[in-house]
PDB file of C-alpha atoms in Angstrom:
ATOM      1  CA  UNK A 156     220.830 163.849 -61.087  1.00  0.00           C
ATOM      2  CA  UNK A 157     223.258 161.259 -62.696  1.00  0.00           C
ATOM      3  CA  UNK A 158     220.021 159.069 -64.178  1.00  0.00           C
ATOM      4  CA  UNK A 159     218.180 161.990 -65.345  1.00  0.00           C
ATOM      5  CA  UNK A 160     221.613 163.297 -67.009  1.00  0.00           C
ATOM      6  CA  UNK A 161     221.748 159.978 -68.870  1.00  0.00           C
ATOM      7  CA  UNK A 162     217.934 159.700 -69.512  1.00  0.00           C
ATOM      8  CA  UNK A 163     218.354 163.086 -71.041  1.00  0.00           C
ATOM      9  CA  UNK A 164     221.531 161.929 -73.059  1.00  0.00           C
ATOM     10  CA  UNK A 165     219.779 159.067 -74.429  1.00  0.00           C
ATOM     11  CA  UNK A 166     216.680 160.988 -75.082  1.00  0.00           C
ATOM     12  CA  UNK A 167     218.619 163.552 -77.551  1.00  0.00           C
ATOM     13  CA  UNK A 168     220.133 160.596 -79.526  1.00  0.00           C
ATOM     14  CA  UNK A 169     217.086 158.908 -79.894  1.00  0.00           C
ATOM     15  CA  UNK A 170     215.156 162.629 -80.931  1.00  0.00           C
ATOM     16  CA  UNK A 171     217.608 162.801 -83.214  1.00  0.00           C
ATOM     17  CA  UNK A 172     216.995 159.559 -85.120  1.00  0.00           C
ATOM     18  CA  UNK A 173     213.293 159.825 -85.511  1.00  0.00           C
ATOM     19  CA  UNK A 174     212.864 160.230 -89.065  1.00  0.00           C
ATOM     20  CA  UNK A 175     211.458 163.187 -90.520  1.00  0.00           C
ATOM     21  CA  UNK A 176     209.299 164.147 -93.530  1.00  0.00           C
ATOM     22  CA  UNK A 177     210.749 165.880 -96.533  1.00  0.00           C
ATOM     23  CA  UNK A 178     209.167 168.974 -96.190  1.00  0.00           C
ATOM     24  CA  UNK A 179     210.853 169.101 -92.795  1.00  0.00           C
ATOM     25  CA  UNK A 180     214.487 168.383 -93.518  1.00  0.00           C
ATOM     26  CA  UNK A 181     214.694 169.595 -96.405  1.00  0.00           C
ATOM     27  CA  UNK A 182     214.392 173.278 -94.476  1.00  0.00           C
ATOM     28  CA  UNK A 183     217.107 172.357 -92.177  1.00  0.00           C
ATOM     29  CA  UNK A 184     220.688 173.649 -92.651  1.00  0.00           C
ATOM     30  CA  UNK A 185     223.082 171.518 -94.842  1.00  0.00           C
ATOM     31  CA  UNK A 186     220.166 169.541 -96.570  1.00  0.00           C
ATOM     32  CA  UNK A 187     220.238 171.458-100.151  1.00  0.00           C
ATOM     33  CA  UNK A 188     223.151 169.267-101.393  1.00  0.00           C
ATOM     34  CA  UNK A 189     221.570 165.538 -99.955  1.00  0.00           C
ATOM     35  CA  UNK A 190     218.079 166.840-100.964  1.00  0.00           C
ATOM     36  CA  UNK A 191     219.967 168.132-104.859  1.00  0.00           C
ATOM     37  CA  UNK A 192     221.674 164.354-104.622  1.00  0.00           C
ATOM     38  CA  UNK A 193     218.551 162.456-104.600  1.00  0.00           C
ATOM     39  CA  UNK A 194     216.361 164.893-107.474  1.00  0.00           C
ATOM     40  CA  UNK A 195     219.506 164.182-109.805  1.00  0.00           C
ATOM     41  CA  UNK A 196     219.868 160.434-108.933  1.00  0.00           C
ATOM     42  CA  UNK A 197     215.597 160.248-110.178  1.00  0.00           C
ATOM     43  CA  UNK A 198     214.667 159.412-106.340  1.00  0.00           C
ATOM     44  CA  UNK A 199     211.706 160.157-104.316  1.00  0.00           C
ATOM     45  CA  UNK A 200     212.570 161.965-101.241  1.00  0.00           C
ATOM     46  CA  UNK A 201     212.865 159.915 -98.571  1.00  0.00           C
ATOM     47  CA  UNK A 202     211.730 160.566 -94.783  1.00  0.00           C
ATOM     48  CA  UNK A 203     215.176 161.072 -92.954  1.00  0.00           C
ATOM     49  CA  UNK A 204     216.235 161.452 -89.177  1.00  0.00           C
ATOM     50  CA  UNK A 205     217.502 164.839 -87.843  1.00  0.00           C
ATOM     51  CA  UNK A 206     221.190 163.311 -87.607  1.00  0.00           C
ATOM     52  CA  UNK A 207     222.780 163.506 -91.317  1.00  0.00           C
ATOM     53  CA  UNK A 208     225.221 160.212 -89.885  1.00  0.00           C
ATOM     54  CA  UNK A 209     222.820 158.499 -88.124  1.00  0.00           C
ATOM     55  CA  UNK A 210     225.086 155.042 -88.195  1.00  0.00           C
ATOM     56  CA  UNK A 211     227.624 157.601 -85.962  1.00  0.00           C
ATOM     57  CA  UNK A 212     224.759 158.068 -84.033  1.00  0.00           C
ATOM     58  CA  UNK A 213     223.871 154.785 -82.771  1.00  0.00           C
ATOM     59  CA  UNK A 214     227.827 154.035 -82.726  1.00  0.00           C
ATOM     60  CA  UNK A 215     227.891 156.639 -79.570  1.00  0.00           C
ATOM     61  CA  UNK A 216     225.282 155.387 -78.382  1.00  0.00           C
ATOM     62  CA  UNK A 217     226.289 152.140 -78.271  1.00  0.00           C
ATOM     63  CA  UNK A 218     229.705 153.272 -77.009  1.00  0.00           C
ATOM     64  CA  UNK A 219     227.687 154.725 -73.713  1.00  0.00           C
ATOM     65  CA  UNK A 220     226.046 151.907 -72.699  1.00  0.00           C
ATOM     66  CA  UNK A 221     229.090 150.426 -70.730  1.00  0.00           C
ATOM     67  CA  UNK A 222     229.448 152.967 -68.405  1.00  0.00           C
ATOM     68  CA  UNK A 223     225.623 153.543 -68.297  1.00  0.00           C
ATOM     69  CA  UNK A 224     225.584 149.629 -67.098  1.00  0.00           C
ATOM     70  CA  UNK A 225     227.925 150.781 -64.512  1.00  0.00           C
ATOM     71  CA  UNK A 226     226.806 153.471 -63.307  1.00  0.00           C
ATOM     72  CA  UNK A 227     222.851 151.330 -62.989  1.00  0.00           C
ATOM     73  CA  UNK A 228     225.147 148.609 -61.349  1.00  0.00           C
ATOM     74  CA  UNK A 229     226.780 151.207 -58.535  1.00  0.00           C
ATOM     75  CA  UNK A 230     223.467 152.452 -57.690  1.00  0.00           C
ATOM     76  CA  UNK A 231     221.864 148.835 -57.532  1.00  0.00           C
ATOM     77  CA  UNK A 232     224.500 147.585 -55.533  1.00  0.00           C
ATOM     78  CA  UNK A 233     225.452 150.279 -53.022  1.00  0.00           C
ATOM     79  CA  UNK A 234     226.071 148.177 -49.904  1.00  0.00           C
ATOM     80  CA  UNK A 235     228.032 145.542 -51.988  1.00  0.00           C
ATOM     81  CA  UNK A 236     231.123 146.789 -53.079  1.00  0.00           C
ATOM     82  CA  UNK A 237     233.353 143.718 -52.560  1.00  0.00           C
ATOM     83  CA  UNK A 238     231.159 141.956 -54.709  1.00  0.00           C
ATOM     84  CA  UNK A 239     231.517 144.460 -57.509  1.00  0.00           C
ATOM     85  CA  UNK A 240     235.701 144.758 -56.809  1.00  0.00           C
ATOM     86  CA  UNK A 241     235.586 140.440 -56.476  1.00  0.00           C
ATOM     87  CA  UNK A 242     234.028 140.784 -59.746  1.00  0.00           C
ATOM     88  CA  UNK A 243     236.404 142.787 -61.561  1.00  0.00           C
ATOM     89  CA  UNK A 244     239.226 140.605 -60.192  1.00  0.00           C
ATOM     90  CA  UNK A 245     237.618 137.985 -61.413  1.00  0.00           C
ATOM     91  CA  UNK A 246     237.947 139.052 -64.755  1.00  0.00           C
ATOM     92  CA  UNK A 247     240.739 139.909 -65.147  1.00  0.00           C
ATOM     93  CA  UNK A 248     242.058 137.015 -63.377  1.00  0.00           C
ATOM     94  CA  UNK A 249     240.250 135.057 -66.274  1.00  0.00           C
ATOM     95  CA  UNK A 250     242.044 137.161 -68.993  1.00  0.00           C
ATOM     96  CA  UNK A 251     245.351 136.246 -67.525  1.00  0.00           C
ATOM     97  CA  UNK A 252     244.286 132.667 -67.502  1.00  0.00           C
ATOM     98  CA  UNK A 253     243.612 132.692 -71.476  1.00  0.00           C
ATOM     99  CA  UNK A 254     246.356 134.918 -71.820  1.00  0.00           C
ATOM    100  CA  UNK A 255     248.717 131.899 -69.910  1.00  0.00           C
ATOM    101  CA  UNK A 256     246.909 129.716 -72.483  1.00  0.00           C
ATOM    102  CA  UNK A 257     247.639 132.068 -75.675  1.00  0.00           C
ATOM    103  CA  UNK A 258     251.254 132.393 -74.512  1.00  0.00           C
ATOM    104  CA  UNK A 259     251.540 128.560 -73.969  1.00  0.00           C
ATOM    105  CA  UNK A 260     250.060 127.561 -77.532  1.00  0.00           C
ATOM    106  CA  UNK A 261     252.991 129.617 -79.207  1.00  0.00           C
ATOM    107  CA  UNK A 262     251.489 132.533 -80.393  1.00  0.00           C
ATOM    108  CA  UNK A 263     248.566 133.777 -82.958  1.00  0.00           C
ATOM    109  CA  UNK A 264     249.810 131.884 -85.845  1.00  0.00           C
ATOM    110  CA  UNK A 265     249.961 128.635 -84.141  1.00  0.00           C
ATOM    111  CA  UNK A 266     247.558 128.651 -80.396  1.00  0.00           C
ATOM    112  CA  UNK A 267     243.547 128.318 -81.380  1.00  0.00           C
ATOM    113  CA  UNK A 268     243.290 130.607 -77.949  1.00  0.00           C
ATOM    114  CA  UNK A 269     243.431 133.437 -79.688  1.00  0.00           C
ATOM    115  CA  UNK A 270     239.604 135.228 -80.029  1.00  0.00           C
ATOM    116  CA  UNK A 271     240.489 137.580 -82.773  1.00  0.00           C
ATOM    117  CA  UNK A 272     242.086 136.911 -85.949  1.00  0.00           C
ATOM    118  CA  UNK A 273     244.162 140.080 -86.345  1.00  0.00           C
ATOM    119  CA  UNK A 274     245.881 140.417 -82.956  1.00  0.00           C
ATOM    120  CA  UNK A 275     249.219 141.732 -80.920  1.00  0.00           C
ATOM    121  CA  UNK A 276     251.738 139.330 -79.711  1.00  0.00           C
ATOM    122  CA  UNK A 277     251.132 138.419 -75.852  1.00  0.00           C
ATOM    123  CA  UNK A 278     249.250 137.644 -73.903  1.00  0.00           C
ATOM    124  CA  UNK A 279     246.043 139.836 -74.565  1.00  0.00           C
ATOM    125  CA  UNK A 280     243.510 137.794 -72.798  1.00  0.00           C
ATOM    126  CA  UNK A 281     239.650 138.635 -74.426  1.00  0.00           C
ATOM    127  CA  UNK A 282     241.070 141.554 -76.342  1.00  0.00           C
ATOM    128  CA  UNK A 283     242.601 141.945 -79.358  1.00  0.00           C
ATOM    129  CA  UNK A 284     245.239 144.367 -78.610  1.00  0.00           C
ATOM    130  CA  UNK A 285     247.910 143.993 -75.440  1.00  0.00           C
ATOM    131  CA  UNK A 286     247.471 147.653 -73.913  1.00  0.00           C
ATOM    132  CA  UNK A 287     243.399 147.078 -73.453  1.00  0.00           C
ATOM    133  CA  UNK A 288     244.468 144.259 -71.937  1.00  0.00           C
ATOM    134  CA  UNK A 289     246.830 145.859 -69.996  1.00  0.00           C
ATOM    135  CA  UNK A 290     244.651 148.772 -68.969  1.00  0.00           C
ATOM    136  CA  UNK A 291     242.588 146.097 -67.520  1.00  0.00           C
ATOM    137  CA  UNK A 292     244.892 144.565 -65.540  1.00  0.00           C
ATOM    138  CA  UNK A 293     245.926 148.387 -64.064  1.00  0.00           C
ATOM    139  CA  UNK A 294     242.021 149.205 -63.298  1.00  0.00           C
ATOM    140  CA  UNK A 295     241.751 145.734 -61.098  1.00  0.00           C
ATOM    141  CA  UNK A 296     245.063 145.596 -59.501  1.00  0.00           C
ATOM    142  CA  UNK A 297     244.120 148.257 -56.714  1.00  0.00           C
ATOM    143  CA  UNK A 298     240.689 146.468 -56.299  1.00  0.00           C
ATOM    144  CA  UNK A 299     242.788 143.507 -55.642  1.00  0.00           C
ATOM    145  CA  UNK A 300     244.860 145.343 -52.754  1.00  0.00           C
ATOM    146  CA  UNK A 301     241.124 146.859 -51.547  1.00  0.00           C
ATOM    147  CA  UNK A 302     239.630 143.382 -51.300  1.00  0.00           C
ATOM    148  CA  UNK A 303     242.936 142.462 -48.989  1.00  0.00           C
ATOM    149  CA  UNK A 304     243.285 145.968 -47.072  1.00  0.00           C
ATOM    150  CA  UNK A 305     239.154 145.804 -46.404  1.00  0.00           C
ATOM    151  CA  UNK A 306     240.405 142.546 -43.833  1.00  0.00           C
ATOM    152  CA  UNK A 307     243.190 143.986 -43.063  1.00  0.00           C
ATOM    153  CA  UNK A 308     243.972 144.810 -39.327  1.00  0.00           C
ATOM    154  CA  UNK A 309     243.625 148.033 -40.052  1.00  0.00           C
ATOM    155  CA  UNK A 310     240.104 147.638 -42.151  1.00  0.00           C
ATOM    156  CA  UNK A 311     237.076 146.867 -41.780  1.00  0.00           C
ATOM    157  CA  UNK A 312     237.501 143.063 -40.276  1.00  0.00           C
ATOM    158  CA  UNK A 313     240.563 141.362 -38.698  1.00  0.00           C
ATOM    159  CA  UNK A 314     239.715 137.724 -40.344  1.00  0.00           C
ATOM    160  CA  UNK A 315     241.680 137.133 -43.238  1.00  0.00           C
ATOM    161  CA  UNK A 316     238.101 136.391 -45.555  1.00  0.00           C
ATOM    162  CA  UNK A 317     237.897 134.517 -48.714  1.00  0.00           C
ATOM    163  CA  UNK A 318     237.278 137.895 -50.344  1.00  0.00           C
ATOM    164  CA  UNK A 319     241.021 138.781 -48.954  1.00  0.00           C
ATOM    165  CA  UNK A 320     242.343 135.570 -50.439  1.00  0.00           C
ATOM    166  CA  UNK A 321     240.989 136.331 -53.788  1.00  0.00           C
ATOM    167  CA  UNK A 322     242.779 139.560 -53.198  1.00  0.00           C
ATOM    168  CA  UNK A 323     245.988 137.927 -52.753  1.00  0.00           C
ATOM    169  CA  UNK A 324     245.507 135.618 -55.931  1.00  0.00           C
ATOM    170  CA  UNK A 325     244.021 138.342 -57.889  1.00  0.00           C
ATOM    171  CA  UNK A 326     247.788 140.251 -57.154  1.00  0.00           C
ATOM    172  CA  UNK A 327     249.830 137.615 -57.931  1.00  0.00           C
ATOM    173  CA  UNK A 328     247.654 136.814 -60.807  1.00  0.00           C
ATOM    174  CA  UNK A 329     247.923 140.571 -61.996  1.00  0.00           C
ATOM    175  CA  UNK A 330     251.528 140.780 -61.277  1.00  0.00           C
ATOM    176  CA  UNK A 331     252.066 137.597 -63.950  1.00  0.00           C
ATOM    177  CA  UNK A 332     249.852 139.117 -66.495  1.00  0.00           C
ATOM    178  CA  UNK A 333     251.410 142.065 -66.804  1.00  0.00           C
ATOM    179  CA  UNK A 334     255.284 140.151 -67.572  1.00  0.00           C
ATOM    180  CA  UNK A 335     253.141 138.173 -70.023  1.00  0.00           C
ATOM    181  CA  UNK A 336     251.436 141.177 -71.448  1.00  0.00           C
ATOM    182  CA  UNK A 337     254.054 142.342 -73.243  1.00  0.00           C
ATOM    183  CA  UNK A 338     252.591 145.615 -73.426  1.00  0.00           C
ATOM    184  CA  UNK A 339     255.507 148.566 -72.787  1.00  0.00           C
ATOM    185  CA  UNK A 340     252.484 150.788 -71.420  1.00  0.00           C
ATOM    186  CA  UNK A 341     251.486 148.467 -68.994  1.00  0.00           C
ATOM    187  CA  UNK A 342     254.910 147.608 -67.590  1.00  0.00           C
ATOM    188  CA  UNK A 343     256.148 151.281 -67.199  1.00  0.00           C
ATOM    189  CA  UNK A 344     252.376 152.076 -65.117  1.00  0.00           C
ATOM    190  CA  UNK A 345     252.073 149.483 -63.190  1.00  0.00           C
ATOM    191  CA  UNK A 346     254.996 150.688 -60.755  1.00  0.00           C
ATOM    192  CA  UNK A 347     253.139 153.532 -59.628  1.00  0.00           C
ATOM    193  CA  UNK A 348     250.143 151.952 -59.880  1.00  0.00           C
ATOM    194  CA  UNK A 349     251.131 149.465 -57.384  1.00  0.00           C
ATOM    195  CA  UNK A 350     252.650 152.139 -55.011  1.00  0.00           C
ATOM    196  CA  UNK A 351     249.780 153.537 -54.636  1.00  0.00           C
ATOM    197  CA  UNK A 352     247.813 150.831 -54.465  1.00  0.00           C
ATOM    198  CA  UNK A 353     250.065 149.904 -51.216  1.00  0.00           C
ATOM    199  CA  UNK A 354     248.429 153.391 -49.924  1.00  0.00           C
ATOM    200  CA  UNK A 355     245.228 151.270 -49.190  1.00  0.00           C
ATOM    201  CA  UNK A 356     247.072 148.768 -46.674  1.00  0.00           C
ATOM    202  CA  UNK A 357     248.879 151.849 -44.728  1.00  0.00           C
ATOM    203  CA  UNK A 358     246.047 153.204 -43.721  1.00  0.00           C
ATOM    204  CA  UNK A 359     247.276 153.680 -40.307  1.00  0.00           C
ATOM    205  CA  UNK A 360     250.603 155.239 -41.586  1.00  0.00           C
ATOM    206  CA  UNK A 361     251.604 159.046 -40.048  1.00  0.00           C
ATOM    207  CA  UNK A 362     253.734 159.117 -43.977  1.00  0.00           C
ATOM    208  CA  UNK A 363     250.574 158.685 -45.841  1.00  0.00           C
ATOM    209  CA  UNK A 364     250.335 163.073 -46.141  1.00  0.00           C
ATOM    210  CA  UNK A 365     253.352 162.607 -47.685  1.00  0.00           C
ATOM    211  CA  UNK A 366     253.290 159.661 -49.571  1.00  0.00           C
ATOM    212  CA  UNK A 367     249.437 160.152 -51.045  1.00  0.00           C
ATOM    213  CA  UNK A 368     250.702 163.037 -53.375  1.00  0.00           C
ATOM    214  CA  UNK A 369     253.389 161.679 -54.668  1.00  0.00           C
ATOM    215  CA  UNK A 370     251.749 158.317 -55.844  1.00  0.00           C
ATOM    216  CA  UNK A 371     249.155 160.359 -57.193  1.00  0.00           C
ATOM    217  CA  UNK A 372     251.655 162.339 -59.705  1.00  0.00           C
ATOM    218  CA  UNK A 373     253.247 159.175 -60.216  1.00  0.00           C
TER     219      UNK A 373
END
């Protein structure tokens, strides 16, 4: 159902930017001024898609093919989800690395770490602006915990994995980022993120009725 939702999706965008003879959108609704603007200006009338902003258009569609490439990655890798949580860790792991580096070089006007010209202060990572970064940091923090609660005694193995050690690291890691984020958003959510994060290694907890809600509204 999900795939033939987003075949669909993509199928209306791409309807919509087939062009189209004069004749034909010339009859459609709102056309009379763009068809009056090209007579006056001494042009021909062009063939022209069903979309009057097509460059909108391909912006959204653009803009969907992130989660698309998720949601095609979820369904590819089903039986691998440490991979996919080791792989978000990973990355943002990386971003606090650069932003270490960015923080380290004294700033945008003076550290060549920086990948944007017109950036925030902080460390930002591969972004531009500190709360993407941030939000970044909150999304892979609880995979972190996951990776270390999934060899937990209490999880699926009782070996303390490489997975769980990149876990570990990946926390710490997060923890730093956030202090050198600078980002006021990402400080103030990443107590309750963290809380409840702390759900996933108190699995075994009689509390967790109690607790679960309340890190939730948090």
């Amino acid at each position: 159902l999900l795939l033939g939702l987003l075949a669909a999706w993509f199928a209306l965008v791409l309807i919509q930017l087939v062009p189209l003879p004069p004749g034909i959108w010339t009859q459609l609704p709102g056309r009379e001024s763009l068809a009056e603007g090209y007579r006056e200006l001494g042009y021909a009338l062009p063939w022209l898609p069903f979309a009057m902003a097509p460059y909108d258009l391909l912006r959204a569609l653009v803009a969907l093919l992130p989660p698309a490439a998720v949601l095609l990655m979820m369904l590819r890798l089903q039986q691998n989800e440490a991979g996919i949580a080791g792989a978000i860790v990973i990355a943002a792991m990386a971003g606090v690395t650069l932003g270490a580096l960015q923080i380290g070089g004294g700033g945008p006007d003076q550290s060549p770490w920086y990948p944007y010209e017109i950036t925030n202060v902080g460390a930002v990572g591969f972004f531009a602006n500190s709360n993407h970064m941030g939000s970044l940091l909150l999304v892979a923090f609880p995979f972190a915990v996951a990776l270390i609660a999934r060899h937990s005694p209490s999880g699926r193995s009782s070996n303390f994995a490489p997975s769980a050690m990149l876990g570990a690291a990946g926390c710490l890691m997060i923890g730093i980022g956030v202090a050198l984020n600078r980002s006021l958003a990402a400080l103030g959510l990443f107590i309750p993120v963290a809380f409840g994060s702390i759900l996933l290694l108190k699995q075994g907890s009689r509390h967790k009725r109690l607790i679960a809600p309340l890190a939730t509204v948090a």
